[in-house]
Short mmCIF file of C-alpha atoms in Angstrom, two decimals:
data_model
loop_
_atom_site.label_atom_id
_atom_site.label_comp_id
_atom_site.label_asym_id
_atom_site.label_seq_id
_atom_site.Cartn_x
_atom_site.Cartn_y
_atom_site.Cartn_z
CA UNK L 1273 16.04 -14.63 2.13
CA UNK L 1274 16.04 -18.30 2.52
CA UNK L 1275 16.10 -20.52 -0.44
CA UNK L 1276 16.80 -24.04 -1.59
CA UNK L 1277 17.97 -26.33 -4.52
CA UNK L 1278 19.46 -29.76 -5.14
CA UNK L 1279 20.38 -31.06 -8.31
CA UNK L 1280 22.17 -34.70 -9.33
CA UNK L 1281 23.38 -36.55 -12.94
CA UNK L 1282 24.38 -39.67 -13.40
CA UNK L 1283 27.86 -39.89 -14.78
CA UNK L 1284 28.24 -43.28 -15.35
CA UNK L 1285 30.98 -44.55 -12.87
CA UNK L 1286 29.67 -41.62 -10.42
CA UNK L 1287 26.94 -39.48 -10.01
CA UNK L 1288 27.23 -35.42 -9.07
CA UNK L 1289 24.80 -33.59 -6.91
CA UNK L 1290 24.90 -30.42 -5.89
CA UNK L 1291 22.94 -27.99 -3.43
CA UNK L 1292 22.59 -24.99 -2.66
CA UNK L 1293 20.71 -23.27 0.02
CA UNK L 1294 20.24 -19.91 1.96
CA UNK L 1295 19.31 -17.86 4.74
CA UNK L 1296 19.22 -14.28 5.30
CA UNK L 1297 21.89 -12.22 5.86
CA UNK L 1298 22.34 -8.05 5.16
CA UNK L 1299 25.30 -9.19 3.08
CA UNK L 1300 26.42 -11.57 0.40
CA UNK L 1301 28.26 -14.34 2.18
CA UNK L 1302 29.35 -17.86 -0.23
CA UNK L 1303 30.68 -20.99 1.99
CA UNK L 1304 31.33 -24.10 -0.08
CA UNK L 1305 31.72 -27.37 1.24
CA UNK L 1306 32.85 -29.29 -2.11
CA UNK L 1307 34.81 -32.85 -1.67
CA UNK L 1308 38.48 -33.22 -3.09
CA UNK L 1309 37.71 -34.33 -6.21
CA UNK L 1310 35.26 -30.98 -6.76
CA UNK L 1311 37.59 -28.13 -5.10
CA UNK L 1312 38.61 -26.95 -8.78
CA UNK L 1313 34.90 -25.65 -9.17
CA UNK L 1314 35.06 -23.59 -6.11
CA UNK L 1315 35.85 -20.10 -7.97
CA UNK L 1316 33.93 -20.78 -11.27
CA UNK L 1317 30.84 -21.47 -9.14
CA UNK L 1318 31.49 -18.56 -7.10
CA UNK L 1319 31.69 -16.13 -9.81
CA UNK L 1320 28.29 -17.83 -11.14
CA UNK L 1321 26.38 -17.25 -7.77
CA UNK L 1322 27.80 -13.61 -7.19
CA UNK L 1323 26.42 -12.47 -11.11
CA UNK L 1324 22.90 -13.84 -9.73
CA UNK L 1325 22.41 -13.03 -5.99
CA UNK L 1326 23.35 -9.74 -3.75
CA UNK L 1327 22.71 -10.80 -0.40
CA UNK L 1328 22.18 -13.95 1.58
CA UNK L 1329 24.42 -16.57 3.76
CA UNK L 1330 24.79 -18.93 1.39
CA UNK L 1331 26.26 -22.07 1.48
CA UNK L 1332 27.16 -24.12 -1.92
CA UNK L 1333 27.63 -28.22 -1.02
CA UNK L 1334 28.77 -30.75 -3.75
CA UNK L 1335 29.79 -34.75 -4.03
CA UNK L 1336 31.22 -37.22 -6.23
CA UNK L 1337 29.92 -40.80 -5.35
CA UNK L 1338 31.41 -43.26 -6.79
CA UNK L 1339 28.84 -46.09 -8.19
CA UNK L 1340 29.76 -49.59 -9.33
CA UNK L 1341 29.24 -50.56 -12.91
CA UNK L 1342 25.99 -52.51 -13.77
CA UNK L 1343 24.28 -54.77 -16.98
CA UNK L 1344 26.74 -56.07 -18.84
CA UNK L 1345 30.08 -53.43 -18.86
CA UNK L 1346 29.94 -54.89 -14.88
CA UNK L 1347 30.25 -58.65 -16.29
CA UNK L 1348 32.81 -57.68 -18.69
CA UNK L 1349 34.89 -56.21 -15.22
CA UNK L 1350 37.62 -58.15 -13.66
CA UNK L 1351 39.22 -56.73 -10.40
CA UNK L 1352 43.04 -55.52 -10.75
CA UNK L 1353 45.17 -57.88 -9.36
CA UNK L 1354 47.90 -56.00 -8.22
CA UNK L 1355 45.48 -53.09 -6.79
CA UNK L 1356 43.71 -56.17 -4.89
CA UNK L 1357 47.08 -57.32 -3.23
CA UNK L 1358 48.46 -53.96 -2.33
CA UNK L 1359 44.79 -53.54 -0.74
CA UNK L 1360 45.06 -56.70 1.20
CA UNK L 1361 48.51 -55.26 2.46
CA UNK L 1362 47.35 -52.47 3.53
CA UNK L 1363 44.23 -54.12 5.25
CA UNK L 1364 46.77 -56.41 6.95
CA UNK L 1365 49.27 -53.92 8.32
CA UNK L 1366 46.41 -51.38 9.55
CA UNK L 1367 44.81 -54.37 11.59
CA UNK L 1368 48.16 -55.55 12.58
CA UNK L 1369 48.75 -51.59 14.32
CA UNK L 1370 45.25 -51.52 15.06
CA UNK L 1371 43.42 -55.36 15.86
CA UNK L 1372 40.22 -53.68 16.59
CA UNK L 1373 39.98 -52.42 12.99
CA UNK L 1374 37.27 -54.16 11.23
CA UNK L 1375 38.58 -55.59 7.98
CA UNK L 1376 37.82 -54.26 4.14
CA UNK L 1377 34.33 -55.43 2.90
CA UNK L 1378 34.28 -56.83 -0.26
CA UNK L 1379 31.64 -54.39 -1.31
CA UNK L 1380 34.29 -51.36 -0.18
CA UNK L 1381 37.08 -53.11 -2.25
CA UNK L 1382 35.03 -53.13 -5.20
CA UNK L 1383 33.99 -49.38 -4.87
CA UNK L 1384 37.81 -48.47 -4.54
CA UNK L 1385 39.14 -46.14 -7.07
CA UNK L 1386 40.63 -48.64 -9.94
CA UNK L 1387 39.88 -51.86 -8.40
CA UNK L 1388 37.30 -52.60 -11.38
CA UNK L 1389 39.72 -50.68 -13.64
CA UNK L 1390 39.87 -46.84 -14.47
CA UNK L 1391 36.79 -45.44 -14.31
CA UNK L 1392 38.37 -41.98 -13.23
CA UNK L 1393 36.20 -39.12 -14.78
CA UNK L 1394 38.56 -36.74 -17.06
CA UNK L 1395 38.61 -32.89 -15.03
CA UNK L 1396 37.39 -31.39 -18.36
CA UNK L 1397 34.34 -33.65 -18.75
CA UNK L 1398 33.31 -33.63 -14.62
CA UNK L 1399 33.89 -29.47 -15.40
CA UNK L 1400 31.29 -29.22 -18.11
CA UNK L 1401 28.88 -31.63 -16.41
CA UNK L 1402 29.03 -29.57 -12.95
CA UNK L 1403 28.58 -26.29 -14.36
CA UNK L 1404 25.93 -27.45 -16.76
CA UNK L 1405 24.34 -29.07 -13.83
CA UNK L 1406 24.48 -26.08 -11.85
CA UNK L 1407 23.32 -23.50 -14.38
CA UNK L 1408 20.03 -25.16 -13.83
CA UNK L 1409 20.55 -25.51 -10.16
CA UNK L 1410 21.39 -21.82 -9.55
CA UNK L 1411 17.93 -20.94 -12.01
CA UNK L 1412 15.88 -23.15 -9.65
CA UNK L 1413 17.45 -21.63 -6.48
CA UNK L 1414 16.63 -17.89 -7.62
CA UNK L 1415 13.14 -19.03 -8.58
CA UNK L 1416 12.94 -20.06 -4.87
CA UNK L 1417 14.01 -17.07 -3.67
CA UNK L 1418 11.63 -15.32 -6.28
CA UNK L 1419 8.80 -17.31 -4.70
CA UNK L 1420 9.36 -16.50 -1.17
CA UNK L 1421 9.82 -12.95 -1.69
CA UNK L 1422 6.70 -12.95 -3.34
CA UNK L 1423 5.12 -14.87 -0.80
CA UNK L 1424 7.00 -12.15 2.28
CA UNK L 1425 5.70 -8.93 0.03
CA UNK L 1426 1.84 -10.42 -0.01
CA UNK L 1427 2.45 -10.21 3.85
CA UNK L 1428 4.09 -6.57 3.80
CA UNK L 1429 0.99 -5.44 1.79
CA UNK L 1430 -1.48 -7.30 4.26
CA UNK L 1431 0.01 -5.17 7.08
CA UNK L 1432 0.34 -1.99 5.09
CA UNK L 1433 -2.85 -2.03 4.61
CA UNK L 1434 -3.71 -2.31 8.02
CA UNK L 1435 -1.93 0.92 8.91
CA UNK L 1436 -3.47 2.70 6.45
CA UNK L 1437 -6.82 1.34 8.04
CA UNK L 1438 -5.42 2.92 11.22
CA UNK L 1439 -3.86 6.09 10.07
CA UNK L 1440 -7.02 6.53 8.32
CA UNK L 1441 -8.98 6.01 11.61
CA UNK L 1442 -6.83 8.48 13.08
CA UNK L 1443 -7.20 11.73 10.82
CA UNK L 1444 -10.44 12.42 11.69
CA UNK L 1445 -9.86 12.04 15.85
CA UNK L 1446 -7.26 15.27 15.43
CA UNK L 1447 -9.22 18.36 15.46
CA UNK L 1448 -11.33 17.19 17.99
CA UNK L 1449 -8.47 16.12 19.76
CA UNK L 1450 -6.65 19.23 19.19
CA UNK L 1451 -9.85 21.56 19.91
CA UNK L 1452 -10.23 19.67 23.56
CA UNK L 1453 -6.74 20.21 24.53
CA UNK L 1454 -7.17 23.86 23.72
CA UNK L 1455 -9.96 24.25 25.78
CA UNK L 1456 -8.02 22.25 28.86
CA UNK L 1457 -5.12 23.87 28.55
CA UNK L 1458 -6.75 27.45 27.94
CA UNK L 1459 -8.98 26.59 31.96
CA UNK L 1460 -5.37 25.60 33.46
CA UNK L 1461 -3.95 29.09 32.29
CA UNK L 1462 -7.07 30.91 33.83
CA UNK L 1463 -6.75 28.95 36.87
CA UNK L 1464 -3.18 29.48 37.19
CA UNK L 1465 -3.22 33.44 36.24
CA UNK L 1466 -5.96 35.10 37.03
CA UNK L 1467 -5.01 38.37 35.47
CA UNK L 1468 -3.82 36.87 32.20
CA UNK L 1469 -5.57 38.31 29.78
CA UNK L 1470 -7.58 36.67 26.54
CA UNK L 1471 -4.85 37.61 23.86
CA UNK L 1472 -2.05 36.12 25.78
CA UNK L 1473 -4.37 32.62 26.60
CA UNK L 1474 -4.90 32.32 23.38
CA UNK L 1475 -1.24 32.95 22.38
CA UNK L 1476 -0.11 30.54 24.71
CA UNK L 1477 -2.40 28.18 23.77
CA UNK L 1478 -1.27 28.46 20.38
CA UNK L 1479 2.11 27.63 20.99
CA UNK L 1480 1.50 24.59 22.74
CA UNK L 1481 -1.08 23.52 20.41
CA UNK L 1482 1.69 23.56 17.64
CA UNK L 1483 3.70 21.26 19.58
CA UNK L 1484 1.56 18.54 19.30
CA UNK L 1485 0.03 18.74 16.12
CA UNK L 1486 0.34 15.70 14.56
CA UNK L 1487 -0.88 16.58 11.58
CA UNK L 1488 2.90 16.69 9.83
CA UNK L 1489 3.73 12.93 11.42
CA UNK L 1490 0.15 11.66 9.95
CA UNK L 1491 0.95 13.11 6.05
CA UNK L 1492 4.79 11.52 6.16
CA UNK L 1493 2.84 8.60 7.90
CA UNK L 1494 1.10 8.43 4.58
CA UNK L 1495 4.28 9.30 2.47
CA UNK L 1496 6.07 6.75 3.64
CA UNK L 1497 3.38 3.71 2.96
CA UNK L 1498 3.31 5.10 -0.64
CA UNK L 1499 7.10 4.29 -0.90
CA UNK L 1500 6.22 1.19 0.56
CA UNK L 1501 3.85 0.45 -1.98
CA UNK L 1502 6.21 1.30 -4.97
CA UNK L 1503 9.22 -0.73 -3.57
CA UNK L 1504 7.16 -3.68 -3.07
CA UNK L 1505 5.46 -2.80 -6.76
CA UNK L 1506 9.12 -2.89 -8.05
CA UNK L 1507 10.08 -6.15 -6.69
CA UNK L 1508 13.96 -7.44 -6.77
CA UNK L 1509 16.49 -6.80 -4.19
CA UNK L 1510 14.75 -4.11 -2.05
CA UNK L 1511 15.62 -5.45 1.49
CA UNK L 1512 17.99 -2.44 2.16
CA UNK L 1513 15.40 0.10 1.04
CA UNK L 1514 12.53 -1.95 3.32
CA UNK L 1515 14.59 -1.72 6.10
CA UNK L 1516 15.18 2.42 5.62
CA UNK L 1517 11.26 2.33 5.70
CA UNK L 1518 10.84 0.43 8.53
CA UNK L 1519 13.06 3.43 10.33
CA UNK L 1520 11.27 6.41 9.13
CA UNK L 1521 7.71 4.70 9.62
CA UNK L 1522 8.90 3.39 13.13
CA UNK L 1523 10.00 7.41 13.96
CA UNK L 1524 6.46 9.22 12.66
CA UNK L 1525 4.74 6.53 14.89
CA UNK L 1526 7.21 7.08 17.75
CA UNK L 1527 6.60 10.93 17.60
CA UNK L 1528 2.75 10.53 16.86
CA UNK L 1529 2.43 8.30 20.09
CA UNK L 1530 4.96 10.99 22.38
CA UNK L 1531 2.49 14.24 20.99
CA UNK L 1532 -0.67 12.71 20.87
CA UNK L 1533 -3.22 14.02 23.96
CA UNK L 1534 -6.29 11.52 22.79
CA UNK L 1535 -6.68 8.35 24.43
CA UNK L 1536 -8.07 7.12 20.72
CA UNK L 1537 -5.22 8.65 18.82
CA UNK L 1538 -2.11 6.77 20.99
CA UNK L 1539 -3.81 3.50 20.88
CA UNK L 1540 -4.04 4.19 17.36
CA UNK L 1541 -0.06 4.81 17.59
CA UNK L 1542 0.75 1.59 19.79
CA UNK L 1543 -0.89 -0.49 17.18
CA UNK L 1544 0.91 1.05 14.16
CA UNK L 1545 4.37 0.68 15.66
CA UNK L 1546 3.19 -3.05 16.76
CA UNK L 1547 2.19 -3.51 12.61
CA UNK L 1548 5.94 -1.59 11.86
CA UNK L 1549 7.52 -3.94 14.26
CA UNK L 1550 6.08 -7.40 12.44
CA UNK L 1551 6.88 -5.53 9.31
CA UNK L 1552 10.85 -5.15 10.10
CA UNK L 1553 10.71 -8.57 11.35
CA UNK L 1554 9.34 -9.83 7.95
CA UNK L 1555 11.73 -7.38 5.80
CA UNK L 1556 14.90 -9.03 7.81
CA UNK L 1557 14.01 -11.92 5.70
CA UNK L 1558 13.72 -10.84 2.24
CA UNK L 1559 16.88 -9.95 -0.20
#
């Protein structure tokens, strides 16, 4: 199921933001893509997102920007000498390897780790900040989820309904259906043994009639929207169970369009398996 969430704080010297987004997938799959200075949060955050969500590629991002200081703690800053002249060294023996190297800006000097003194951010306090952060991040991204589940289940029930329109249209095409065949299979036999007699038509008959009733297909038809119904009723992660449904609906429909000898009845078939198919389509993309 696909799902989104960004979060930032202002930390003073930097700020944090974090993201986290989704797309389907039949199993639980976590990338992160965390800079340096946020690797340490990698299994924490992990552990977090695995307690919350079963299934889903997911992919966990996260940044530390520096920011310059500003009002009056950035008057009160004076750049460190001896940081500024090992900088300008450095500048001066990359362009010397490498002339086409455009020289340090004075707005990248200032943003350079210590340049306006140590405004490093202690692990334990960026620790408690990130996971604080992301406690409401993660809430946000389930309620995403939540919402386009919901959203994905209104459609399930739009087309479940729909079958049962058409499986209800169907029930009452059968005996008439059935009755006709009998009577067009029961004129073949005559024509094709003349001294078969009555009994053994009608025993014949029989037998084939049996083989394509569809009456058993039409009741687990039935069964099997009423599953539907309760799964969806139930909500959380019911993609697995959806998909199972999908199956055993997609089989009665299968063997209801193979038996079926009414024109009305298998176009009543093709368009349930066409409903099933936009169904499975729509299940790949909830949890």
């Amino acid at each position: 199921m696909t799902g989104y969430a960004a979060a930032s704080r202002d930390l003073g010297s930097a700020v944090l933001s974090l993201e986290l987004k989704s797309v389907n997938s039949r199993y639980l799959d976590i990338g992160f893509r965390l800079s340096e200075d946020l690797r340490f949060l990698e299994m924490p955050l992990r552990e977090k997102i695995t307690e919350r969500i079963a299934r889903g590629k997911i992919e966990m991002r996260g940044y530390l920007q520096a920011q310059p200081a500003q009002g009056a703690a950035a008057r009160q800053r004076t750049p460190d000498a001896a940081l500024l002249a090992e900088l300008g060294s450095l500048d001066a023996a990359v362009r010397g390897a490498l002339p086409q190297a455009a020289p340090l800006s004075v707005a990248e000097v200032l943003r350079w780790p210590g340049v306006l003194g140590d405004d490093t951010i202690g692990a334990e306090q960026l620790q408690a900040a990130a996971q604080e952060l992301f406690a409401g991040l993660l809430d946000e991204f389930v309620a995403s989820r939540s919402r386009e589940g919901a959203k994905l289940a209104d459609v399930l029930r739009d087309r479940a309904a729909r079958m049962r329109e058409r499986i209800a249209a169907a029930e009452p095409l059968l005996p008439a259906a059935l009755a006709a065949y009998r009577e067009r299979l029961a004129a073949r036999l005559r024509e094709a043994v003349a001294n078969l007699d009555e009994d053994r038509i009608r025993q014949e008959v029989g037998v084939f009639a049996a083989k394509i009733d569809v009456a058993e297909e039409i009741a687990r038809l039935v069964t099997h929207m009423d599953e539907l119904d309760r799964v969806l009723k139930k909500g959380g992660a019911v993609g697995k169970r959806l998909d199972f449904l999908m199956q055993e609906l997609n089989r009665e429909a299968n063997t209801l369009s193979s038996k079926s000898v009414s024109a009305e009845v298998t176009a009543i078939a093709l368009d349930l398996k066409l409903l099933i198919e936009q169904m499975r389509e729509q299940v790949q993309n909830l949890e």
